Tab-separated table of C-alpha atoms in Angstrom:
chain	number	residue	atom	x	y	z
A	1	MET	CA	5.231	9.781	2.144
A	2	ASN	CA	6.201	9.451	-1.361
A	3	LEU	CA	7.894	5.835	-1.610
A	4	GLU	CA	9.386	7.439	-5.118
A	5	LEU	CA	11.456	9.812	-3.341
A	6	LEU	CA	13.072	6.627	-0.897
A	7	GLU	CA	15.741	5.707	-3.544
A	8	SER	CA	18.711	7.672	-1.787
A	9	PHE	CA	22.016	7.900	-3.106
A	10	GLY	CA	23.744	7.010	0.130
A	11	GLN	CA	23.341	3.946	2.596
A	12	ASN	CA	19.811	2.364	2.621
A	13	TYR	CA	20.469	0.444	6.157
A	14	PRO	CA	19.364	1.576	9.587
A	15	GLU	CA	21.799	3.056	11.554
A	16	GLU	CA	20.324	3.935	15.014
A	17	PHE	CA	17.535	2.722	17.744
A	18	ASP	CA	14.353	4.706	17.110
A	19	GLY	CA	12.327	3.698	19.624
A	20	SER	CA	10.479	0.649	21.143
A	21	LEU	CA	6.895	-0.797	20.489
A	22	ASP	CA	5.440	-2.275	23.925
A	23	CYS	CA	2.551	-4.715	23.611
A	24	ILE	CA	2.234	-4.882	27.222
A	25	SER	CA	2.291	-8.778	27.158
A	26	MET	CA	5.560	-10.469	25.963
A	27	ALA	CA	6.165	-10.475	22.086
A	28	VAL	CA	7.900	-13.719	20.926
A	29	THR	CA	7.473	-13.192	16.932
A	30	CYS	CA	6.712	-10.601	14.190
A	31	GLN	CA	5.932	-10.055	10.568
A	32	PHE	CA	5.188	-6.818	8.354
A	33	ASN	CA	2.598	-7.004	5.844
A	34	ARG	CA	3.764	-6.954	2.177
A	35	PHE	CA	3.309	-3.257	2.165
A	36	GLY	CA	5.034	-2.048	5.471
A	37	THR	CA	1.775	-0.377	6.511
A	38	LEU	CA	0.803	-3.190	9.281
A	39	PHE	CA	2.824	-5.267	11.976
A	40	ALA	CA	1.801	-8.045	13.363
A	41	VAL	CA	3.310	-9.157	16.579
A	42	GLY	CA	2.543	-12.873	18.497
A	43	CYS	CA	2.816	-12.665	21.961
A	44	ASN	CA	3.314	-15.334	24.873
A	45	ASP	CA	-0.244	-15.079	26.172
A	46	GLY	CA	-1.526	-16.179	22.944
A	47	ARG	CA	-2.587	-12.498	21.722
A	48	ILE	CA	-1.973	-10.873	18.372
A	49	VAL	CA	-1.207	-7.105	18.194
A	50	ILE	CA	-1.287	-5.258	14.779
A	51	TRP	CA	0.274	-2.304	14.731
A	52	ASP	CA	-0.352	0.816	12.664
A	53	PHE	CA	3.228	1.060	11.866
A	54	LEU	CA	3.306	4.607	10.122
A	55	THR	CA	1.187	6.269	13.758
A	56	ARG	CA	3.122	3.380	15.804
A	57	GLY	CA	-0.082	2.847	17.465
A	58	ILE	CA	-1.709	-0.376	18.208
A	59	ALA	CA	-4.954	-0.921	15.373
A	60	LYS	CA	-6.161	-4.090	16.642
A	61	ILE	CA	-5.732	-6.938	19.362
A	62	ILE	CA	-6.738	-10.345	18.515
A	63	SER	CA	-6.959	-12.698	21.113
A	64	ALA	CA	-5.854	-15.529	19.003
A	65	HIS	CA	-4.616	-18.605	21.098
A	66	VAL	CA	-4.465	-19.704	25.034
A	67	HIS	CA	-0.786	-20.352	24.542
A	68	PRO	CA	2.144	-18.690	23.087
A	69	VAL	CA	2.160	-17.752	19.355
A	70	CYS	CA	5.280	-19.250	18.251
A	71	SER	CA	4.529	-17.922	14.147
A	72	ILE	CA	2.990	-15.589	12.117
A	73	SER	CA	2.444	-15.086	8.692
A	74	TRP	CA	0.549	-12.717	6.319
A	75	CYS	CA	-1.580	-13.688	3.138
A	76	ARG	CA	-0.617	-11.568	-0.282
A	77	ASN	CA	-3.061	-8.515	0.025
A	78	GLY	CA	-3.130	-8.697	3.827
A	79	SER	CA	-6.581	-9.374	4.877
A	80	LYS	CA	-5.814	-12.631	6.159
A	81	LEU	CA	-3.378	-13.799	9.092
A	82	SER	CA	-2.279	-17.038	9.743
A	83	SER	CA	-0.928	-17.707	13.292
A	84	ALA	CA	0.531	-21.241	14.617
A	85	SER	CA	0.599	-21.949	18.810
A	86	THR	CA	2.767	-23.878	21.150
A	87	ASP	CA	-0.663	-25.766	21.894
A	88	ASN	CA	-0.208	-27.582	17.953
A	89	THR	CA	-3.029	-25.421	16.444
A	90	VAL	CA	-2.939	-23.129	13.348
A	91	SER	CA	-5.536	-20.285	13.091
A	92	VAL	CA	-6.429	-18.226	9.919
A	93	TRP	CA	-7.637	-15.114	11.091
A	94	ASP	CA	-9.346	-12.300	9.246
A	95	VAL	CA	-7.683	-9.158	10.214
A	96	LEU	CA	-10.593	-6.502	9.369
A	97	THR	CA	-13.264	-8.496	11.741
A	98	GLY	CA	-10.685	-10.160	14.026
A	99	GLU	CA	-12.600	-13.746	13.722
A	100	CYS	CA	-11.317	-16.865	13.405
A	101	ASP	CA	-12.052	-18.130	9.761
A	102	TYR	CA	-10.181	-21.839	9.787
A	103	ARG	CA	-8.575	-23.409	12.683
A	104	TYR	CA	-6.517	-26.741	12.455
A	105	ARG	CA	-5.246	-29.211	15.217
A	106	PHE	CA	-1.949	-30.704	14.798
A	107	PRO	CA	-0.753	-34.173	16.414
A	108	SER	CA	2.607	-32.787	17.171
A	109	PRO	CA	4.138	-28.892	17.815
A	110	VAL	CA	4.135	-26.826	15.020
A	111	LEU	CA	7.236	-24.731	14.340
A	112	ARG	CA	6.298	-22.456	11.678
A	113	VAL	CA	3.414	-21.531	9.589
A	114	GLN	CA	3.453	-19.572	6.138
A	115	PHE	CA	0.958	-18.361	3.464
A	116	ASN	CA	1.651	-19.334	-0.203
A	117	PRO	CA	3.068	-15.866	-1.279
A	118	ARG	CA	0.353	-16.228	-4.366
A	119	ASN	CA	-2.266	-18.328	-2.906
A	120	SER	CA	-4.028	-17.257	-0.065
A	121	ASN	CA	-5.799	-20.400	0.103
A	122	GLU	CA	-2.240	-22.768	1.183
A	123	LEU	CA	-0.819	-22.823	3.704
A	124	LEU	CA	2.567	-24.466	4.359
A	125	VAL	CA	2.920	-26.021	7.998
A	126	VAL	CA	6.446	-27.559	9.403
A	127	PRO	CA	5.341	-29.999	12.509
A	128	MET	CA	8.291	-30.860	14.512
A	129	ARG	CA	10.007	-34.270	13.771
A	130	HIS	CA	7.636	-34.437	10.869
A	131	ALA	CA	7.467	-33.645	6.637
A	132	PRO	CA	6.020	-30.123	6.013
A	133	VAL	CA	2.453	-30.147	5.359
A	134	ILE	CA	0.415	-28.440	2.893
A	135	VAL	CA	-2.910	-27.685	3.784
A	136	ASN	CA	-5.715	-26.003	1.607
A	137	VAL	CA	-8.194	-23.981	3.612
A	138	GLU	CA	-11.054	-25.319	1.178
A	139	GLY	CA	-10.058	-28.989	2.177
A	140	GLY	CA	-7.458	-31.492	1.890
A	141	HIS	CA	-3.756	-31.463	2.943
A	142	LYS	CA	-0.810	-33.177	1.862
A	143	LEU	CA	2.634	-33.915	2.858
A	144	VAL	CA	5.871	-32.521	1.253
A	145	PRO	CA	8.646	-34.641	0.131
A	146	VAL	CA	11.675	-34.765	1.896
A	147	GLU	CA	15.420	-35.746	1.168
A	148	ASP	CA	15.818	-38.057	4.169
A	149	ASP	CA	13.115	-39.895	5.414
A	150	SER	CA	15.153	-40.809	8.820
A	151	ASP	CA	16.370	-36.957	9.428
A	152	LEU	CA	12.922	-34.953	10.072
A	153	THR	CA	14.734	-31.939	11.524
A	154	ILE	CA	13.292	-29.724	8.877
A	155	TYR	CA	12.830	-25.738	8.152
A	156	ALA	CA	10.830	-25.639	5.092
A	157	CYS	CA	9.528	-22.621	3.331
A	158	TYR	CA	7.948	-21.014	-0.036
A	159	ASP	CA	10.334	-19.129	-2.368
A	160	ARG	CA	9.045	-15.711	-2.986
A	161	ARG	CA	6.533	-16.473	-6.118
A	162	GLY	CA	5.165	-19.667	-4.263
A	163	LYS	CA	6.452	-21.388	-7.392
A	164	TYR	CA	9.106	-24.016	-5.229
A	165	ILE	CA	9.200	-25.216	-1.657
A	166	PHE	CA	12.662	-25.466	-0.343
A	167	SER	CA	13.645	-27.538	2.671
A	168	GLY	CA	16.518	-27.966	4.405
A	169	ASN	CA	17.434	-31.097	6.656
A	170	SER	CA	19.991	-31.425	9.880
A	171	LYS	CA	22.654	-32.765	7.459
A	172	ALA	CA	22.569	-29.367	5.423
A	173	LYS	CA	20.911	-30.704	2.337
A	174	ILE	CA	18.424	-28.623	0.343
A	175	LEU	CA	15.644	-30.255	-1.385
A	176	ILE	CA	13.701	-28.227	-3.767
A	177	VAL	CA	10.110	-29.417	-5.169
A	178	ASP	CA	7.263	-27.887	-7.101
A	179	SER	CA	4.710	-26.546	-4.637
A	180	GLN	CA	1.931	-27.871	-6.893
A	181	THR	CA	2.956	-31.156	-8.312
A	182	LEU	CA	5.441	-31.956	-5.390
A	183	GLU	CA	8.263	-33.208	-7.675
A	184	GLN	CA	11.783	-32.839	-6.878
A	185	LYS	CA	13.363	-30.034	-8.804
A	186	SER	CA	16.622	-29.926	-7.405
A	187	CYS	CA	18.806	-31.154	-4.092
A	188	PHE	CA	22.064	-29.923	-3.221
A	189	ARG	CA	24.367	-30.004	0.090
A	190	VAL	CA	24.972	-26.587	1.302
A	191	THR	CA	28.387	-27.584	3.288
A	192	GLN	CA	30.946	-29.766	1.889
A	193	THR	CA	31.801	-31.349	5.228
A	194	ALA	CA	29.131	-34.066	6.414
A	195	ALA	CA	29.526	-32.724	10.044
A	196	ALA	CA	27.087	-33.429	12.438
A	197	ASN	CA	26.339	-29.576	13.575
A	198	ASN	CA	25.520	-28.325	10.101
A	199	ALA	CA	21.549	-28.204	10.595
A	200	VAL	CA	19.943	-25.922	8.412
A	201	LYS	CA	18.118	-23.445	10.658
A	202	GLY	CA	16.560	-21.161	8.612
A	203	ILE	CA	16.041	-20.198	4.608
A	204	GLU	CA	15.485	-16.719	3.585
A	205	PHE	CA	14.117	-14.851	-0.052
A	206	ALA	CA	14.731	-11.576	-1.139
A	207	ARG	CA	11.617	-9.524	-1.903
A	208	ARG	CA	13.261	-7.970	-5.256
A	209	THR	CA	16.203	-10.192	-6.419
A	210	GLU	CA	16.524	-13.744	-7.178
A	211	SER	CA	19.098	-14.270	-4.398
A	212	PHE	CA	18.268	-16.234	-0.965
A	213	LEU	CA	20.074	-16.988	1.791
A	214	VAL	CA	20.711	-20.333	3.784
A	215	ASN	CA	21.512	-19.961	7.583
A	216	THR	CA	22.968	-23.083	8.983
A	217	ALA	CA	24.714	-24.017	12.376
A	218	ASP	CA	28.083	-23.555	11.548
A	219	ARG	CA	27.774	-19.725	11.805
A	220	VAL	CA	28.091	-19.314	8.460
A	221	ILE	CA	25.325	-17.521	6.456
A	222	ARG	CA	25.275	-18.545	2.233
A	223	VAL	CA	23.388	-16.307	-0.239
A	224	TYR	CA	22.429	-18.139	-3.411
A	225	ASN	CA	21.024	-17.486	-6.539
A	226	ILE	CA	17.610	-19.438	-6.944
A	227	LYS	CA	18.382	-20.002	-11.024
A	228	ASP	CA	21.683	-21.636	-10.108
A	229	VAL	CA	20.423	-23.716	-7.167
A	230	LEU	CA	17.694	-25.270	-9.872
A	231	ASP	CA	20.375	-25.986	-12.314
A	232	THR	CA	23.166	-27.516	-10.535
A	233	GLY	CA	24.124	-29.955	-12.858
A	234	GLY	CA	24.653	-32.939	-10.584
A	235	LYS	CA	27.395	-30.832	-8.209
A	236	ASP	CA	26.770	-28.615	-5.287
A	237	PRO	CA	26.687	-24.923	-6.133
A	238	GLU	CA	28.948	-22.376	-4.819
A	239	PRO	CA	27.270	-19.582	-2.604
A	240	LEU	CA	27.719	-15.948	-4.444
A	241	GLN	CA	28.500	-14.948	-0.736
A	242	LYS	CA	29.445	-16.278	2.518
A	243	LEU	CA	28.805	-14.184	5.501
A	244	GLN	CA	29.978	-15.074	9.174
A	245	ASP	CA	31.197	-12.978	12.313
A	246	LEU	CA	34.752	-14.135	12.094
A	247	VAL	CA	36.033	-12.361	15.383
A	248	ASN	CA	33.260	-13.555	17.611
A	249	LYS	CA	32.065	-16.749	15.633
A	250	THR	CA	28.547	-15.685	16.323
A	251	MET	CA	25.759	-18.105	15.906
A	252	TRP	CA	22.587	-16.539	14.128
A	253	LYS	CA	19.076	-16.801	15.488
A	254	LYS	CA	17.534	-15.048	12.555
A	255	CYS	CA	18.469	-13.442	9.046
A	256	CYS	CA	16.486	-11.634	6.563
A	257	PHE	CA	17.067	-9.435	3.398
A	258	SER	CA	16.454	-5.755	2.961
A	259	GLY	CA	13.546	-4.783	1.171
A	260	ASP	CA	15.482	-4.252	-2.222
A	261	GLY	CA	17.552	-7.264	-1.483
A	262	GLU	CA	20.801	-5.468	-1.383
A	263	TYR	CA	21.706	-5.814	2.458
A	264	VAL	CA	21.688	-9.078	4.440
A	265	CYS	CA	20.687	-8.371	8.605
A	266	ALA	CA	21.506	-11.263	10.903
A	267	GLY	CA	20.303	-11.337	14.741
A	268	SER	CA	23.117	-13.024	16.916
A	269	ALA	CA	21.636	-16.111	18.981
A	270	ARG	CA	23.875	-14.985	22.023
A	271	GLN	CA	22.892	-11.146	22.675
A	272	HIS	CA	20.772	-8.513	21.329
A	273	ALA	CA	23.187	-7.426	18.137
A	274	LEU	CA	22.386	-6.933	14.698
A	275	TYR	CA	25.044	-7.746	11.965
A	276	ILE	CA	23.979	-5.837	8.576
A	277	TRP	CA	26.288	-6.924	5.356
A	278	GLU	CA	26.226	-5.513	1.795
A	279	LYS	CA	25.263	-8.508	-0.177
A	280	SER	CA	27.077	-7.540	-3.523
A	281	VAL	CA	30.408	-7.050	-2.142
A	282	GLY	CA	29.974	-9.210	1.259
A	283	ASN	CA	31.311	-6.451	3.837
A	284	LEU	CA	29.977	-5.869	7.081
A	285	VAL	CA	28.891	-2.298	7.072
A	286	LYS	CA	26.860	-1.768	10.515
A	287	ILE	CA	26.381	-3.602	14.075
A	288	LEU	CA	23.655	-2.492	15.974
A	289	HIS	CA	23.688	-3.205	19.624
A	290	GLY	CA	20.550	-3.353	21.965
A	291	THR	CA	20.510	-3.642	25.505
A	292	LYS	CA	23.416	-5.962	27.077
A	293	GLY	CA	22.123	-9.231	28.585
A	294	GLU	CA	19.050	-9.597	26.378
A	295	MET	CA	18.469	-12.541	24.186
A	296	LEU	CA	17.165	-11.765	20.696
A	297	LEU	CA	14.049	-13.577	19.433
A	298	ASP	CA	13.143	-12.638	16.056
A	299	VAL	CA	14.357	-9.752	13.480
A	300	VAL	CA	12.464	-8.383	10.075
A	301	TRP	CA	13.458	-5.838	7.556
A	302	HIS	CA	10.757	-3.557	6.576
A	303	PRO	CA	9.571	-4.444	3.177
A	304	VAL	CA	10.278	-0.718	1.801
A	305	ARG	CA	12.075	1.217	4.187
A	306	PRO	CA	15.247	0.923	5.662
A	307	ILE	CA	13.998	0.047	9.160
A	308	VAL	CA	14.566	-3.106	11.354
A	309	ALA	CA	12.638	-4.500	14.029
A	310	SER	CA	13.954	-6.693	16.493
A	311	ILE	CA	11.954	-8.582	19.336
A	312	SER	CA	14.292	-9.173	22.790
A	313	SER	CA	12.851	-9.404	26.075
A	314	GLY	CA	9.454	-8.814	25.162
A	315	VAL	CA	10.005	-5.842	23.714
A	316	ILE	CA	10.078	-4.878	20.026
A	317	SER	CA	12.906	-2.462	19.344
A	318	VAL	CA	12.596	-0.033	16.060
A	319	TRP	CA	15.933	0.474	14.184
A	320	ALA	CA	15.861	3.454	11.450
A	321	GLN	CA	18.627	6.058	9.776
A	322	GLN	CA	19.043	8.950	11.162
A	323	GLN	CA	17.128	11.961	10.300
A	324	VAL	CA	18.572	15.262	9.555
A	325	GLU	CA	16.543	18.085	9.231
A	326	ASN	CA	17.404	20.548	6.853
A	327	TRP	CA	14.922	23.193	6.231
A	328	SER	CA	17.045	25.499	4.094
A	329	ALA	CA	15.484	24.810	0.523
A	330	PHE	CA	17.493	27.089	-1.437
A	331	ALA	CA	18.333	27.117	-5.176
A	332	PRO	CA	21.709	25.733	-5.769
A	333	ASP	CA	23.007	28.945	-6.528
A	334	PHE	CA	21.528	30.834	-3.783
A	335	LYS	CA	24.172	33.092	-1.468
A	336	GLU	CA	23.201	34.544	1.914
A	337	LEU	CA	24.010	37.913	2.242
A	338	ASP	CA	25.531	39.579	5.496
A	339	GLU	CA	24.552	43.510	4.024
A	340	ASN	CA	22.231	44.467	1.040
A	341	VAL	CA	24.206	44.886	-2.265
A	342	ASP	CA	23.221	46.335	-5.281
A	343	TYR	CA	22.236	43.502	-7.892
A	344	GLU	CA	23.645	43.795	-11.253
A	345	GLU	CA	21.259	42.673	-13.934
A	346	ARG	CA	22.627	40.313	-16.415
A	347	GLU	CA	21.809	40.909	-19.992
A	348	SER	CA	18.518	39.643	-21.413
A	349	GLU	CA	17.821	38.349	-18.098
A	350	PHE	CA	14.214	39.593	-17.331
A	351	ASP	CA	13.344	39.911	-21.078
A	352	ILE	CA	10.153	38.286	-21.866
A	353	GLU	CA	11.919	37.233	-25.661
A	354	ASP	CA	15.651	37.040	-26.035
A	355	GLU	CA	16.752	38.981	-28.892
A	356	ASP	CA	20.574	38.093	-28.787
A	357	ARG	CA	19.574	34.431	-28.775
A	358	SER	CA	20.925	32.610	-31.699
A	359	VAL	CA	19.210	29.152	-31.844
A	360	LYS	CA	15.679	29.289	-31.494
A	361	GLU	CA	14.202	26.549	-29.129
A	362	ASP	CA	11.438	24.389	-30.071
A	363	PRO	CA	8.260	25.629	-30.026
A	364	GLU	CA	6.952	22.584	-27.787
A	365	GLU	CA	9.822	23.358	-25.057
A	366	LEU	CA	8.221	27.033	-25.201
A	367	ASP	CA	4.494	25.754	-24.798
A	368	LEU	CA	3.696	25.982	-20.926
A	369	ASP	CA	0.104	24.423	-21.167
A	370	VAL	CA	1.021	21.047	-19.911
A	371	ASP	CA	-1.898	18.759	-19.208
A	372	VAL	CA	-0.762	16.820	-15.912
A	373	ASP	CA	-2.746	13.707	-15.199
A	374	VAL	CA	-4.281	14.114	-11.488
A	375	SER	CA	-7.089	11.705	-12.090
A	376	GLY	CA	-5.301	8.802	-12.781
A	377	LYS	CA	-4.099	6.244	-10.378
A	378	VAL	CA	-0.088	5.641	-10.879
A	379	SER	CA	0.922	2.289	-9.110
A	380	ILE	CA	3.983	2.628	-7.267
A	381	PRO	CA	6.806	0.427	-7.861
A	382	ALA	CA	7.885	0.098	-4.443
A	383	LEU	CA	4.554	-1.895	-3.743
A	384	CYS	CA	4.261	-3.985	-6.773
A	385	SER	CA	6.048	-7.158	-7.579
A	386	SER	CA	8.516	-7.321	-10.719
A	387	ASP	CA	5.636	-9.548	-12.794
A	388	GLU	CA	3.094	-7.054	-11.995
A	389	GLU	CA	1.970	-3.798	-13.633
A	390	SER	CA	-0.592	-2.186	-11.094
A	391	GLU	CA	-1.004	-2.466	-7.550
A	392	ASP	CA	-3.470	-5.177	-5.951
A	393	SER	CA	-6.901	-3.660	-5.436
A	394	THR	CA	-7.813	-5.612	-2.809
A	395	ALA	CA	-4.977	-5.058	-0.531
A	396	LEU	CA	-5.515	-4.031	3.048
A	397	LEU	CA	-2.815	-1.110	3.879
A	398	TYR	CA	-4.647	0.086	7.060
A	399	LEU	CA	-7.042	-0.575	9.637
A	400	PRO	CA	-10.204	1.790	10.768
A	401	ILE	CA	-10.168	2.947	14.252
A	402	ALA	CA	-13.159	4.502	15.648
A	403	PRO	CA	-12.252	7.813	17.335
A	404	GLU	CA	-13.098	8.098	20.921
A	405	VAL	CA	-14.837	11.506	21.891
A	406	GLU	CA	-13.652	12.727	25.315
A	407	GLU	CA	-15.381	16.034	25.713
A	408	PRO	CA	-18.050	16.187	23.520
A	409	GLU	CA	-19.381	20.001	22.546
A	410	ASP	CA	-22.895	21.132	23.019
A	411	GLY	CA	-25.312	19.707	20.849
A	412	TYR	CA	-23.442	16.474	20.595
A	413	ILE	CA	-25.970	13.663	19.612
A	414	PRO	CA	-24.784	10.492	20.874
A	415	ASN	CA	-24.798	6.935	18.911
A	416	PRO	CA	-28.250	5.399	19.954
A	417	GLU	CA	-26.836	2.094	20.622
A	418	THR	CA	-24.698	3.375	23.771
A	419	GLU	CA	-26.924	4.463	26.707
A	420	ASP	CA	-25.168	6.849	27.816
A	421	GLY	CA	-24.340	10.002	25.551
A	422	ASN	CA	-21.440	11.516	27.764
A	423	LYS	CA	-19.655	8.638	29.082
A	424	ARG	CA	-18.718	5.525	27.128
A	425	SER	CA	-20.253	2.451	28.099
A	426	ALA	CA	-17.967	-0.248	29.593
A	427	SER	CA	-18.566	-2.803	27.099
A	428	THR	CA	-17.922	-0.624	24.066
A	429	ASP	CA	-14.690	0.686	25.740
A	430	GLN	CA	-13.515	-3.024	26.449
A	431	LYS	CA	-14.136	-3.592	22.474
A	432	GLU	CA	-12.268	-0.669	21.188
A	433	ASN	CA	-8.836	-2.220	19.729
A	434	SER	CA	-9.827	-5.681	20.384
A	435	SER	CA	-11.342	-8.236	18.272
A	436	PRO	CA	-15.482	-8.231	18.277
A	437	LYS	CA	-17.394	-11.285	19.789
A	438	LYS	CA	-15.815	-14.395	17.728
A	439	LYS	CA	-17.861	-16.796	16.332
A	440	ARG	CA	-17.371	-20.326	16.893
A	441	THR	CA	-14.833	-21.916	14.478
A	442	LYS	CA	-15.059	-25.368	13.886
A	443	THR	CA	-11.399	-27.275	14.599
A	444	THR	CA	-10.077	-29.269	11.810
A	445	ASP	CA	-7.993	-32.652	13.045
A	446	ILE	CA	-5.242	-32.942	10.836
A	447	ALA	CA	-3.865	-36.700	10.850
A	448	LEU	CA	-0.207	-37.539	10.465
A	449	GLU	CA	1.145	-40.569	10.353
A	450	ASN	CA	3.921	-41.681	12.298
A	451	ALA	CA	3.771	-37.900	13.939
A	452	PRO	CA	5.703	-37.536	17.485
A	453	SER	CA	2.744	-36.864	19.734
A	454	ASP	CA	5.128	-36.629	23.044
A	455	GLU	CA	7.197	-33.653	21.845
A	456	VAL	CA	7.685	-30.568	23.564
A	457	HIS	CA	7.716	-27.291	21.689
A	458	PRO	CA	11.306	-25.725	21.796
A	459	MET	CA	10.227	-22.577	22.775
A	460	LEU	CA	8.617	-24.063	26.175
A	461	ALA	CA	11.601	-26.448	26.386
A	462	LYS	CA	14.123	-23.317	26.451
A	463	THR	CA	11.862	-21.084	28.319
A	464	GLY	CA	10.495	-23.606	30.875
A	465	THR	CA	12.486	-22.256	33.967
A	466	LYS	CA	12.119	-18.292	32.648
A	467	ASP	CA	8.147	-18.867	32.406
A	468	LYS	CA	7.833	-19.910	36.123
A	469	SER	CA	9.862	-16.568	37.636
A	470	GLY	CA	8.044	-14.759	34.890
A	471	SER	CA	4.741	-15.749	35.647
A	472	LYS	CA	3.949	-13.005	38.176
A	473	LYS	CA	3.376	-10.964	35.241
A	474	PRO	CA	-0.455	-10.574	34.385
A	475	GLN	CA	-1.502	-12.689	31.629
A	476	GLY	CA	-4.412	-12.035	29.451
A	477	ARG	CA	-5.808	-8.338	29.121
A	478	PRO	CA	-4.463	-5.908	31.360
A	479	PRO	CA	-6.815	-3.434	33.216
A	480	GLY	CA	-8.049	-0.288	31.903
A	481	LYS	CA	-5.245	1.694	33.003
A	482	ASP	CA	-2.659	0.020	31.204
A	483	LYS	CA	-4.976	-0.326	27.902
A	484	ALA	CA	-5.417	3.388	27.997
A	485	LYS	CA	-1.743	3.915	28.413
A	486	SER	CA	-0.923	1.622	25.115
A	487	LYS	CA	-3.713	3.272	23.324
A	488	GLY	CA	-2.077	7.045	23.952
A	489	LYS	CA	1.269	5.308	22.100
């Protein structure tokens, strides 16, 4: 578990399939928290399943929405989780209690929601065919300016520090505005050709470096430096790398950076295949193939470890490095003997003081009494940002889970709140791993001018025929048998 030992001198990207996570209901979107300890999955029955990623077990289930969850985002310290659904609502959840703190209803479908990386009171919401909206949970909202008012097919996101908002339209133009003043800082075109199919499909930022990537509809992933695009000098900056599949001309569904920003991972839009490039050189280092015939929905890279999670056919696949177990932890000069041999002692090998040594060592080096600080807490660099010196003391790393006593010992005193001591009551069993009785949350309507109200969410439009055939799958909370099975994982 020592994160300082993760810096390996070999490759730092996943190599093989490492199991799957089954949420019972169909997974649609997923997101790691900033530390990689909790893993939130949005499902098509409106639930949010939070996994403890170290134990690979379900830590909490939040019955968030009635319709499918299309986007989720963690706040900086991991205590809040925002979710957007295909029913045009955006909700903010308290992860520890599972209660809804805020709920907002938009007039048009919401494509994406994101917490400000440095301000947990601000949300960036991207409605369909409308300018992005910054919602403040303490009250009020404001529109993010766009490059062309007639082109409202927009993807928008914060940069890694929450200082700027990057938005891209269907004409491959990237607009950068200040997240507080909303003043335009820069604007550039990604592609040189003004073709109709060069829409910006995604913008992703690396956690560690100043790099970000732009995924466009011309099947090319372009990697830029933030400083280069902020100071363009009136001309479009050249990308640091152009990544593409020259053989199959693959369209990319979702792209992401590795935790250290050294690798770029892209998921194919036509099949369950993950392509991994080295960012500095631009060479393709690995292709991970999932089950044939499955369509990829989402790809995320673990913030700290070389682990990638992908979603296809409602199941999360985990990809990791091959673990080679080596129990021979001997000294480097250790020799294995076939038979006993007489050992010849070297001169002064076992002497307390070496009389033949000519140079006396520094007395400080010979002093074996070294004070080791065991009480002070040293921050782990992997969990801190480059502009931070210490870890966030308010961070929520893990979720507590109440242990279940199956066969109590003699003299076991049951919880006075439960009626039966030996068997847990049905109501208690039903509440485990799920959110408690929710308080009524007031829904705030966000009024947007000229917002299209008759639009259908792209997720519903594409999967409309599939949902009819797959509607026999039971929605909502499964019966107790399946639930017990999920706990065992």
